[in-house]
Amino acid sequence: MSNQRIESFAAVVPEEWLSALRIDDASLMGSLNAMWRLLHSKPLQAAQEAEALWQEQKHQQDLAPWLLFVVMITARIHTLSRFDTFDSLVAFYEKKRPTLKAPEALCRQIDTCYFGALVFRQPSHPDIRNWAEVCLNVFEQEGDITTRLRAASYLLIFRIWSGDLLNAEVLRQRMQALRNHSKNLDVRLQLLCYSTSAMCLRLFIDYQACLDEIEAGLGLAQAHGVHEWDSHFYMQGAYLALCRENLDEAKQWLKKMEVASMPECYLDRSGYHHAMAWWHMLQDDDAFAFTHAEEAVRLAQLSGAVFPQAVVHVALAQVYMDQQHPLRAFQELGRMRGIGRDLPQQHALPFIRGLIHAHVCFKMNMRSRGLKALSNAFAIGKEQRYVNFPWWRSQHMAELCARALEANIEPEYCRWVICKRRLMPPAGLQDKDKWYWPLRIELFDGARILLDGEELNVGGKLAKMLLFLACLGARGTWVSRVKLADLLWPDSEGDKAQRSLDTSIHRLRRQLHSEAMIQTRTGFVRLNPGLVQVDWDLYRQRLDTTEDPEQLMELLLSGLQQLPQIAWELAELLNVEHIKRRIGHRIFMLLSTELAQHQQMAEWTEEALKHLPDNERLWRLLIKMHLDYGYPSAALDTWERYKTELAQLGIEPSEATAKLLTPWLSHQTPLN
């Protein structure tokens, strides 16, 4: 080989190749040089030309086939296209690798590419776990940064797809540190690192960190004019929005992805249709969801990537379930299981399949079978700390969590998921006390605001806004923006007050780490009744649902004891005196039914009168109670206390009450 050819080749081929290349054909050298350049400029074209040349060179004993091996696998992964081409490469590697003689750095690149081929095409390979360890060693050892980061990226994808998310996150952090401290890296490799990092962060619902990785990747692509990976970034953004059920944000990402994903990049296109099916299902549009889900399956099969093929069957199973076709849903789950059956130590697929299986069983009234599937899925979820997965729908997950809590299936994990994902209790849930409420507002006992169990200090205006919404928006009713603004900024003009309200709502959402807790619509605001629990609302619900008279009486008396402790600025909004009168009426009606013995009834009445000293009906009831049970002395004592209390309030005793004691007050009958 001439020095001129070596210098030309060295301009693009890694240095470690040069010492090992044993190629004397100048034409072949030129082709290899051109293909290596294409790998860094037009990877899809590089893959196609390398595949054609590889058919001619695969039997050669020099390093040309291995250079083509690296180009083909790297280019196909960079373009997410036609992973079925890896089958012959895997066979070639397993036959030829034991006799390969090349520098250690070169062998690491080849081994890394082989593992990448297994991840996408043969994840059920019996030795894939061993090769994952080899790839981890490549990443951890000193050497070429490009090879180390490529190994980390492929290993990260493998851990994510197999559901080993905790170890995936550890690897992601280490890979990110190496990436950020390295210079002069290949742009496409950097984009791969940013994309896999965003994928991992999305599964942990680390919203801002995921967006940071997406935006950094897109910025890098824009700066270098390299856009093959754009659609994958847009897909991560769409999935992040969809798993938060933010349909407007997801639609914006999907519009960009539709334009950016190339038709020949089948896995990209499959991801687009999978996301569109998810988006339409959240819109309750079954017909379009079905069309996109079918296309996602078709394109995933064309791509040749195995794990994504299993995932897209989730979409069809969900669509069939919503269309009330449970048998077809079971068929899709069977196909998903068939794909994932041989994958070693797979956690993600059994978890997702178990959740859908349980949901279908509950729809078909197969409770025992559903609980078994749910138990198996939640056991995996608890071990791996799963909090997200493709095709997430909060309503379905809330229903499954409610079932799990009812059956005492992994209650700790269940409540953790409810907390992390801010799940709202499903419609018809009877015992909502067991549910996790991320935001609790206590109007009784001092007016406190608790976020995730900790007292929240958000400042005067924001705290008042929450408390006012809790008072005015009882039981989920909407509160007028005008009324709320007038309460918070009584001295401001209308437009200025409304702008202040908008700013405060935005600040409050950031403080609560949730958009969903404060809901808005044209002219109105409210606290989300599925995420915010107000003790006054809960108290009224208990009053409406408690049937046992003694329990109801204790509940009424406890309400009277707590009401006076409401913060003074809320008293007018809650109309405390009106509430007291209503509670007093309920107590009077209960006591009038003679639900207990005289002593207990008298104690209850005395307790109520501590808080309702002006309630003449209760005074009269207590006097009559003493007389009916033959205690006129107690009745007269009550009469004297009754007059004293009313005198302090400037009220004259009623004639009706005095008539009850006429015989004793006129001394016509001696006292007992």
XYZ file of C-alpha atoms in Angstrom:
672
model
C 0.000 0.000 0.000
C 1.430 3.377 -0.978
C 1.930 6.170 1.547
C -0.443 8.335 -0.499
C -3.266 5.823 -0.139
C -2.630 5.454 3.572
C -2.799 9.240 4.092
C -6.020 9.463 2.099
C -7.575 6.619 4.008
C -6.378 7.945 7.341
C -8.372 11.107 6.808
C -11.552 9.233 7.681
C -10.744 5.748 8.989
C -9.790 5.380 12.674
C -6.051 5.225 13.270
C -6.121 1.759 14.829
C -7.362 0.303 11.537
C -4.322 1.504 9.620
C -1.823 -0.697 11.420
C -3.943 -3.781 10.727
C -5.223 -3.242 7.187
C -3.820 -5.745 4.717
C -5.506 -4.560 1.526
C -3.501 -4.158 -1.670
C -6.393 -3.467 -4.059
C -6.404 0.289 -4.694
C -9.962 0.201 -6.069
C -11.219 -1.573 -2.938
C -9.384 0.915 -0.776
C -11.131 3.736 -2.554
C -14.533 2.091 -2.093
C -13.917 1.510 1.615
C -12.768 5.078 2.016
C -15.885 6.386 0.268
C -18.176 4.205 2.382
C -16.570 5.338 5.620
C -17.114 8.925 4.559
C -20.745 8.145 3.698
C -21.245 6.624 7.162
C -20.638 10.091 8.596
C -22.656 11.970 5.988
C -25.287 9.692 4.392
C -25.571 6.593 6.595
C -28.460 4.984 4.714
C -26.547 5.142 1.440
C -23.463 3.858 3.253
C -25.431 0.857 4.512
C -26.770 0.004 1.064
C -23.408 0.293 -0.713
C -21.574 -1.561 2.057
C -24.105 -4.414 1.929
C -23.580 -4.782 -1.816
C -19.798 -4.776 -1.484
C -19.876 -7.107 1.500
C -21.390 -9.872 -0.624
C -18.204 -9.742 -2.727
C -15.767 -9.392 0.165
C -17.186 -11.562 2.957
C -14.959 -14.530 2.077
C -11.748 -12.509 2.012
C -9.156 -13.093 4.701
C -8.155 -9.464 5.138
C -9.928 -6.833 7.229
C -12.133 -5.446 4.469
C -15.173 -7.573 5.483
C -14.826 -6.418 9.088
C -14.669 -2.767 8.093
C -17.834 -3.302 6.073
C -19.338 -5.162 9.065
C -18.883 -2.072 11.248
C -20.210 0.279 8.559
C -23.362 -1.806 7.889
C -24.397 -2.242 11.516
C -23.586 1.332 12.544
C -25.389 2.809 9.531
C -28.530 0.692 10.005
C -28.769 1.636 13.675
C -28.234 5.311 12.840
C -31.102 5.156 10.320
C -33.342 2.685 12.245
C -33.921 0.668 9.081
C -33.875 -2.971 7.900
C -32.438 -4.848 10.846
C -33.145 -8.153 9.087
C -29.845 -7.532 7.258
C -28.097 -8.297 10.548
C -28.834 -12.031 10.423
C -26.062 -12.822 7.952
C -23.685 -10.491 9.802
C -24.324 -12.264 13.111
C -23.660 -15.622 11.458
C -20.467 -14.252 9.863
C -19.245 -12.903 13.198
C -19.863 -16.138 15.079
C -18.031 -18.124 12.438
C -15.102 -15.783 11.773
C -14.548 -13.940 15.060
C -12.575 -16.745 16.781
C -9.886 -16.546 14.084
C -9.791 -12.756 13.773
C -6.368 -11.245 14.350
C -6.556 -7.507 14.815
C -5.552 -4.828 17.339
C -7.504 -4.802 20.592
C -9.079 -1.427 19.821
C -10.380 -2.757 16.514
C -11.780 -5.904 18.148
C -13.671 -3.760 20.648
C -15.390 -1.885 17.823
C -16.332 -5.121 16.104
C -17.615 -6.715 19.329
C -19.645 -3.599 20.113
C -21.301 -3.687 16.696
C -22.054 -7.386 17.101
C -23.823 -6.689 20.398
C -25.788 -3.861 18.742
C -26.924 -6.295 16.064
C -28.101 -8.751 18.729
C -30.034 -6.047 20.603
C -32.056 -5.046 17.553
C -32.350 -8.344 15.725
C -31.692 -11.279 18.070
C -32.512 -10.216 21.657
C -33.334 -13.869 22.439
C -29.769 -14.958 21.638
C -28.673 -17.357 24.412
C -25.423 -15.455 25.009
C -26.768 -11.899 24.867
C -26.355 -11.382 28.619
C -22.719 -12.377 28.390
C -22.198 -9.998 25.496
C -23.917 -7.260 27.508
C -21.174 -7.739 30.122
C -18.538 -7.585 27.366
C -20.047 -4.307 26.178
C -20.083 -2.946 29.720
C -16.374 -3.777 30.026
C -15.699 -1.962 26.748
C -17.422 1.114 28.154
C -15.602 0.968 31.487
C -12.091 0.436 30.130
C -9.803 3.214 29.008
C -9.571 3.619 25.270
C -11.271 5.142 22.268
C -14.129 7.386 23.504
C -16.186 6.727 20.361
C -16.172 2.977 20.934
C -16.933 3.384 24.631
C -19.930 5.655 24.027
C -21.248 3.438 21.240
C -21.029 0.441 23.562
C -22.848 2.384 26.304
C -25.619 3.460 23.901
C -26.298 -0.086 22.685
C -26.186 -1.395 26.237
C -28.559 1.346 27.406
C -31.066 0.430 24.687
C -30.782 -3.220 25.720
C -31.433 -2.434 29.393
C -34.386 -0.188 28.550
C -35.971 -2.731 26.231
C -35.465 -5.595 28.673
C -36.993 -3.483 31.431
C -33.893 -3.195 33.626
C -34.597 0.490 34.205
C -32.769 0.985 37.490
C -29.477 -0.207 35.998
C -30.310 1.672 32.809
C -30.454 4.930 34.733
C -27.114 4.246 36.427
C -25.538 3.617 33.025
C -27.221 6.678 31.522
C -25.702 8.973 34.126
C -22.218 7.555 33.550
C -22.612 7.758 29.774
C -23.830 11.349 30.005
C -20.802 12.327 32.094
C -18.401 10.794 29.549
C -20.255 12.383 26.649
C -20.219 15.840 28.205
C -16.495 15.728 28.967
C -15.420 14.469 25.538
C -14.490 16.609 22.553
C -14.480 16.120 18.784
C -16.993 13.270 18.891
C -18.814 12.064 15.808
C -22.058 14.059 15.587
C -24.256 11.041 14.883
C -22.829 9.202 17.868
C -23.572 12.211 20.070
C -27.139 12.290 18.728
C -27.517 8.597 19.550
C -26.322 9.280 23.091
C -28.739 12.193 23.550
C -31.642 10.175 22.170
C -31.089 7.062 24.309
C -30.614 9.302 27.339
C -33.934 11.037 26.631
C -35.622 7.654 26.221
C -34.468 6.566 29.672
C -35.467 9.840 31.337
C -38.898 9.671 29.721
C -39.582 6.299 31.323
C -38.840 7.853 34.728
C -41.102 10.866 33.932
C -38.182 13.211 34.525
C -39.909 15.816 32.386
C -37.468 18.717 32.389
C -34.322 16.575 32.138
C -35.838 14.654 29.228
C -36.728 17.871 27.417
C -33.205 19.183 28.024
C -31.699 16.136 26.302
C -34.158 16.422 23.398
C -33.482 20.124 22.901
C -29.706 19.661 23.188
C -29.833 16.891 20.585
C -31.959 18.920 18.180
C -29.673 21.920 18.673
C -26.625 19.795 17.850
C -28.361 18.408 14.748
C -29.258 21.916 13.595
C -25.725 23.202 14.139
C -24.175 20.413 12.047
C -26.946 19.923 9.494
C -27.402 16.264 10.493
C -31.111 15.499 10.629
C -31.537 11.712 10.280
C -32.083 11.435 14.021
C -34.546 14.345 14.331
C -37.625 12.154 14.078
C -36.447 10.051 17.014
C -36.104 13.154 19.172
C -39.585 14.247 18.107
C -40.880 10.788 18.991
C -39.404 11.023 22.498
C -41.093 14.416 22.898
C -44.416 12.995 21.682
C -44.179 9.981 23.993
C -43.289 12.235 26.918
C -46.379 14.354 26.240
C -48.631 11.333 25.647
C -47.656 9.600 28.879
C -48.615 12.856 30.628
C -51.781 12.942 28.472
C -51.005 16.427 27.193
C -52.621 16.035 23.781
C -51.874 19.519 22.463
C -48.167 19.203 23.185
C -48.094 15.673 21.751
C -49.752 16.860 18.540
C -47.051 19.468 17.990
C -44.303 16.860 18.354
C -46.136 14.418 16.069
C -46.500 17.004 13.312
C -42.741 17.489 13.335
C -42.100 13.762 13.445
C -44.348 13.075 10.477
C -42.247 15.402 8.327
C -38.875 14.251 9.672
C -39.280 10.438 9.544
C -38.172 9.035 6.193
C -40.373 6.360 4.520
C -37.492 3.889 4.213
C -36.714 4.139 7.943
C -39.332 1.593 8.938
C -38.783 1.625 12.678
C -39.103 5.409 12.777
C -42.316 5.282 10.762
C -43.659 2.505 12.962
C -42.973 4.657 16.022
C -44.853 7.538 14.424
C -47.969 5.439 13.748
C -47.763 3.856 17.200
C -47.754 7.324 18.774
C -50.605 8.480 16.527
C -52.680 5.447 17.540
C -52.016 6.306 21.192
C -52.992 9.937 20.571
C -56.269 8.963 18.880
C -57.150 6.532 21.689
C -56.732 9.321 24.220
C -59.152 11.261 21.995
C -61.610 8.310 22.095
C -61.261 7.964 18.330
C -61.172 4.181 17.937
C -61.329 4.065 14.140
C -58.230 6.184 13.491
C -56.431 4.535 16.404
C -57.003 1.132 14.827
C -55.712 2.264 11.415
C -52.515 3.680 12.887
C -51.992 0.683 15.194
C -52.201 -1.745 12.271
C -49.730 0.321 10.269
C -47.375 0.429 13.260
C -47.389 -3.384 13.396
C -46.771 -3.705 9.648
C -43.838 -1.304 9.648
C -42.297 -2.798 12.798
C -42.303 -6.175 11.080
C -40.644 -4.661 8.006
C -37.987 -3.035 10.199
C -36.904 -6.397 11.560
C -36.385 -5.017 15.088
C -37.751 -7.622 17.490
C -38.605 -5.815 20.731
C -40.539 -2.973 19.015
C -42.637 -5.616 17.248
C -43.821 -6.859 20.628
C -44.594 -3.350 21.853
C -46.743 -2.349 18.877
C -49.033 -5.313 19.540
C -49.890 -3.505 22.781
C -51.578 -0.824 20.683
C -53.799 -3.298 18.835
C -54.681 -5.103 22.066
C -55.713 -1.802 23.666
C -57.775 -0.779 20.641
C -59.584 -4.119 20.567
C -60.244 -3.843 24.284
C -61.779 -0.386 23.879
C -63.825 -1.606 20.927
C -65.272 -4.333 23.155
C -63.480 -7.167 21.321
C -61.767 -8.956 24.240
C -61.004 -12.150 22.311
C -59.087 -10.202 19.676
C -57.305 -8.349 22.456
C -56.246 -11.713 23.893
C -54.981 -12.750 20.449
C -52.758 -9.687 20.237
C -51.454 -10.381 23.727
C -50.665 -13.918 22.563
C -48.645 -12.559 19.643
C -46.842 -10.208 21.996
C -46.091 -13.100 24.321
C -44.870 -15.239 21.435
C -42.362 -12.581 20.437
C -41.104 -12.033 23.971
C -41.227 -15.607 25.276
C -37.580 -16.414 24.561
C -36.125 -13.053 25.583
C -33.824 -13.670 28.581
C -34.668 -12.029 31.900
C -37.291 -9.862 30.259
C -39.295 -7.660 32.653
C -40.922 -4.963 30.547
C -43.034 -7.153 28.244
C -44.519 -9.393 30.996
C -45.330 -6.267 33.013
C -47.150 -4.524 30.156
C -48.849 -7.725 29.009
C -49.978 -8.503 32.554
C -51.619 -5.105 32.972
C -53.544 -5.388 29.703
C -54.451 -8.995 30.439
C -55.839 -7.981 33.831
C -57.836 -5.118 32.320
C -59.401 -7.388 29.695
C -60.252 -9.987 32.352
C -61.996 -7.402 34.519
C -63.947 -6.198 31.474
C -65.125 -9.789 30.968
C -65.992 -10.241 34.674
C -63.188 -12.795 35.137
C -62.165 -11.358 38.487
C -59.949 -14.186 39.780
C -58.007 -14.424 36.542
C -57.687 -10.662 36.401
C -56.363 -10.434 39.963
C -53.784 -13.144 39.231
C -52.528 -11.273 36.151
C -52.500 -8.016 38.104
C -50.591 -9.599 40.987
C -47.897 -10.932 38.631
C -47.568 -7.583 36.840
C -47.415 -5.503 40.022
C -44.787 -7.840 41.508
C -42.561 -7.027 38.519
C -43.437 -3.341 38.760
C -42.513 -3.237 42.436
C -39.162 -4.946 41.840
C -38.224 -2.699 38.906
C -39.969 0.454 40.227
C -41.906 0.927 36.983
C -43.839 4.153 36.777
C -44.298 4.452 33.023
C -44.610 2.328 29.888
C -45.702 2.715 26.237
C -49.400 3.347 25.747
C -49.894 4.689 29.270
C -53.440 5.748 30.101
C -54.090 7.177 33.535
C -57.730 6.117 33.672
C -56.881 2.456 33.076
C -53.985 2.486 35.517
C -56.155 4.129 38.178
C -58.762 1.385 37.787
C -56.089 -1.302 38.136
C -54.619 0.413 41.202
C -58.070 0.577 42.770
C -58.495 -3.161 42.157
C -55.066 -3.829 43.609
C -55.741 -1.808 46.759
C -59.071 -3.554 47.232
C -57.364 -6.968 46.967
C -54.283 -5.866 48.950
C -51.966 -6.505 45.973
C -48.618 -4.738 46.434
C -50.272 -1.804 48.271
C -46.991 0.054 48.875
C -46.043 -0.032 45.180
C -49.619 0.775 44.218
C -49.707 3.939 46.331
C -46.257 4.908 45.064
C -47.497 4.754 41.455
C -50.611 6.756 42.360
C -48.381 9.355 44.012
C -45.770 9.570 41.241
C -48.285 9.676 38.397
C -50.888 11.788 40.215
C -53.602 9.251 39.402
C -57.175 10.329 40.056
C -59.555 7.894 41.774
C -61.660 6.034 39.206
C -65.351 6.764 38.869
C -67.426 4.736 41.272
C -64.649 4.145 43.810
C -66.427 3.621 47.118
C -63.684 4.013 49.702
C -61.717 7.059 48.580
C -59.982 7.306 51.966
C -57.561 4.601 50.808
C -56.599 6.607 47.726
C -53.524 8.811 47.658
C -54.276 12.524 47.409
C -51.179 14.512 46.418
C -52.657 17.838 47.551
C -54.733 18.051 50.711
C -56.269 21.246 52.036
C -57.409 21.274 55.643
C -59.899 24.049 56.313
C -60.519 22.581 59.760
C -57.790 22.846 62.333
C -55.995 25.961 61.145
C -56.296 25.992 57.332
C -53.223 24.000 56.227
C -52.002 23.041 52.742
C -50.203 19.682 52.434
C -48.351 18.533 49.286
C -47.306 14.875 49.404
C -47.787 14.922 53.160
C -45.544 17.931 53.784
C -46.867 21.359 54.706
C -46.521 23.650 51.701
C -45.391 27.233 52.141
C -46.222 29.046 48.911
C -46.587 32.605 50.151
C -49.571 34.730 51.037
C -51.378 35.232 47.716
C -50.837 31.714 46.416
C -51.901 30.157 49.708
C -55.018 32.327 49.798
C -55.828 31.353 46.214
C -55.756 27.666 47.146
C -57.833 28.226 50.264
C -60.374 30.401 48.456
C -60.712 27.805 45.688
C -61.195 25.124 48.348
C -63.995 27.156 49.976
C -65.747 28.427 46.858
C -65.212 25.366 44.670
C -66.826 22.840 46.987
C -67.303 19.385 45.446
C -65.513 20.286 42.241
C -67.624 23.289 41.233
C -66.012 25.946 39.030
C -65.146 29.336 40.527
C -65.562 32.565 38.596
C -62.233 34.152 37.662
C -63.732 37.579 38.342
C -64.818 36.639 41.850
C -61.478 35.011 42.651
C -59.510 38.005 41.344
C -61.684 40.412 43.343
C -60.999 38.469 46.526
C -57.245 38.372 45.947
C -56.753 41.879 44.523
C -59.736 43.949 45.714
C -58.011 47.255 44.925
C -56.832 46.392 41.389
C -58.606 47.181 38.142
C -60.258 44.285 36.321
C -57.671 43.690 33.568
C -54.734 44.071 35.935
C -56.321 41.702 38.444
C -56.904 39.122 35.714
C -53.279 39.325 34.574
C -52.168 38.888 38.172
C -54.445 35.860 38.429
C -52.908 34.279 35.301
C -49.411 34.829 36.663
C -50.364 33.385 40.041
C -51.949 30.283 38.488
C -48.758 29.687 36.491
C -46.591 30.129 39.606
C -48.856 27.923 41.667
C -48.711 25.104 39.114
C -44.912 25.251 39.216
C -44.938 25.152 43.022
C -47.250 22.132 42.943
C -45.171 20.419 40.200
C -48.394 19.753 38.332
C -50.456 21.412 35.635
C -53.450 19.202 36.303
C -54.148 20.232 39.912
C -55.344 23.710 38.923
C -57.872 23.439 36.109
C -58.985 26.370 33.968
C -61.582 27.017 31.315
C -62.931 30.221 29.833
C -63.926 32.455 32.746
C -63.479 29.847 35.475
C -60.929 28.100 37.695
C -61.129 25.140 40.062
C -59.108 22.599 42.000
C -59.043 19.230 40.251
C -61.473 17.127 42.334
C -59.538 13.971 41.442
C -56.180 15.232 42.705
C -57.063 17.626 45.528
C -58.834 16.578 48.703
C -60.493 19.245 50.850
C -61.408 18.098 54.345
C -64.632 20.121 54.339
C -65.779 18.321 51.161
C -64.779 14.988 52.672
C -66.692 15.819 55.851
C -69.857 16.617 53.898
C -69.535 13.396 51.893
C -69.348 11.431 55.116
C -72.423 13.222 56.433
C -74.286 12.218 53.277
C -73.190 8.571 53.308
C -73.035 7.607 57.006
C -76.155 5.612 57.910
C -75.453 4.431 61.460
C -77.123 7.014 63.798
C -74.450 6.849 66.487
C -71.619 7.257 63.990
C -73.480 10.113 62.344
C -73.967 11.851 65.696
C -70.258 11.567 66.491
C -69.456 12.952 63.039
C -71.769 15.924 63.536
C -70.313 16.728 66.939
C -66.744 16.474 65.609
C -67.694 18.955 62.899
C -68.925 21.424 65.480
C -65.685 21.051 67.436
C -63.515 21.802 64.391
C -65.504 24.538 62.676
C -64.540 27.371 65.047
C -60.848 26.736 64.211
C -61.212 27.754 60.573
C -58.976 30.729 59.745
C -60.894 33.969 60.191
C -60.406 35.201 56.602
C -62.208 32.079 55.346
C -65.171 32.336 57.709
C -67.208 34.552 55.384
C -66.529 32.398 52.330
C -67.557 29.219 54.134
C -70.481 30.923 55.924
C -69.634 29.218 59.197
C -72.809 30.315 60.998
C -74.923 28.794 58.269
C -72.930 25.547 58.539
C -73.451 25.499 62.303
C -77.196 25.928 61.897
C -77.333 23.072 59.396
C -75.334 20.786 61.687
C -77.538 21.795 64.624
C -80.633 20.879 62.619
C -79.165 17.451 61.778
C -78.372 16.874 65.464
C -81.889 17.910 66.524
C -83.473 15.527 64.019
C -81.277 12.660 65.160
C -81.879 13.233 68.863
C -85.607 13.489 68.230
C -85.604 9.823 67.136
C -84.542 8.649 70.638
C -81.565 6.784 69.251
C -79.845 6.167 72.612
C -80.267 6.141 76.391
C -81.082 9.368 78.226
C -77.593 9.907 79.640
C -75.859 9.553 76.279
C -78.450 11.714 74.518
C -78.055 14.386 77.187
C -74.255 14.312 76.810
C -74.533 14.699 73.044
C -76.944 17.602 73.420
C -74.747 19.323 75.985
C -71.740 18.964 73.651
C -73.684 20.465 70.772
C -74.845 23.394 72.906
C -71.243 24.311 73.718
C -70.926 25.343 70.081
C -74.545 26.323 69.428
C -75.578 28.301 72.540
C -78.293 30.191 70.616
C -80.026 27.064 69.287
C -83.318 27.157 71.181
C -84.577 23.929 69.649
C -81.702 22.021 71.245
C -82.221 23.706 74.622
C -85.905 22.833 74.478
C -85.095 19.258 73.450
C -82.710 18.837 76.394
C -85.280 20.205 78.857
C -87.978 17.922 77.463
C -85.585 14.975 77.570
C -84.939 15.502 81.313
C -88.653 15.834 82.024
C -89.581 12.732 79.990
C -87.101 10.655 81.972
C -88.316 12.110 85.318
C -85.545 14.577 86.126
C -87.293 17.943 86.701
C -84.330 19.291 88.738
C -82.032 18.756 85.751
C -84.667 20.365 83.527
C -84.860 23.484 85.749
C -81.045 23.695 85.885
C -80.969 23.552 82.093
C -83.629 26.301 81.993
C -81.479 28.607 84.124
C -78.411 27.997 81.935
C -80.576 28.532 78.876
C -81.719 31.969 80.105
C -78.164 32.986 81.020
C -76.760 32.019 77.617
C -79.523 33.816 75.738
C -79.199 36.905 77.913
C -75.519 37.163 77.001
C -76.556 37.040 73.348
C -79.346 39.595 73.896
C -82.133 37.072 73.180
C -85.344 36.541 75.184
C -86.295 32.921 76.078
C -89.213 31.644 74.020
C -92.654 31.068 75.563
C -92.752 27.589 74.070
C -89.757 26.524 76.156
C -91.130 28.162 79.333
C -94.455 26.308 78.932
C -92.611 22.990 79.281
C -91.724 23.961 82.861
C -94.965 25.774 83.823
C -95.944 23.344 86.662
C -92.559 23.701 88.343
C -92.024 27.360 87.663
C -95.450 28.179 89.259
C -94.659 25.780 92.188
C -97.847 23.797 91.577
C -95.980 20.515 91.846
C -93.153 19.826 94.314
C -89.762 18.908 92.927
C -88.561 15.320 93.217
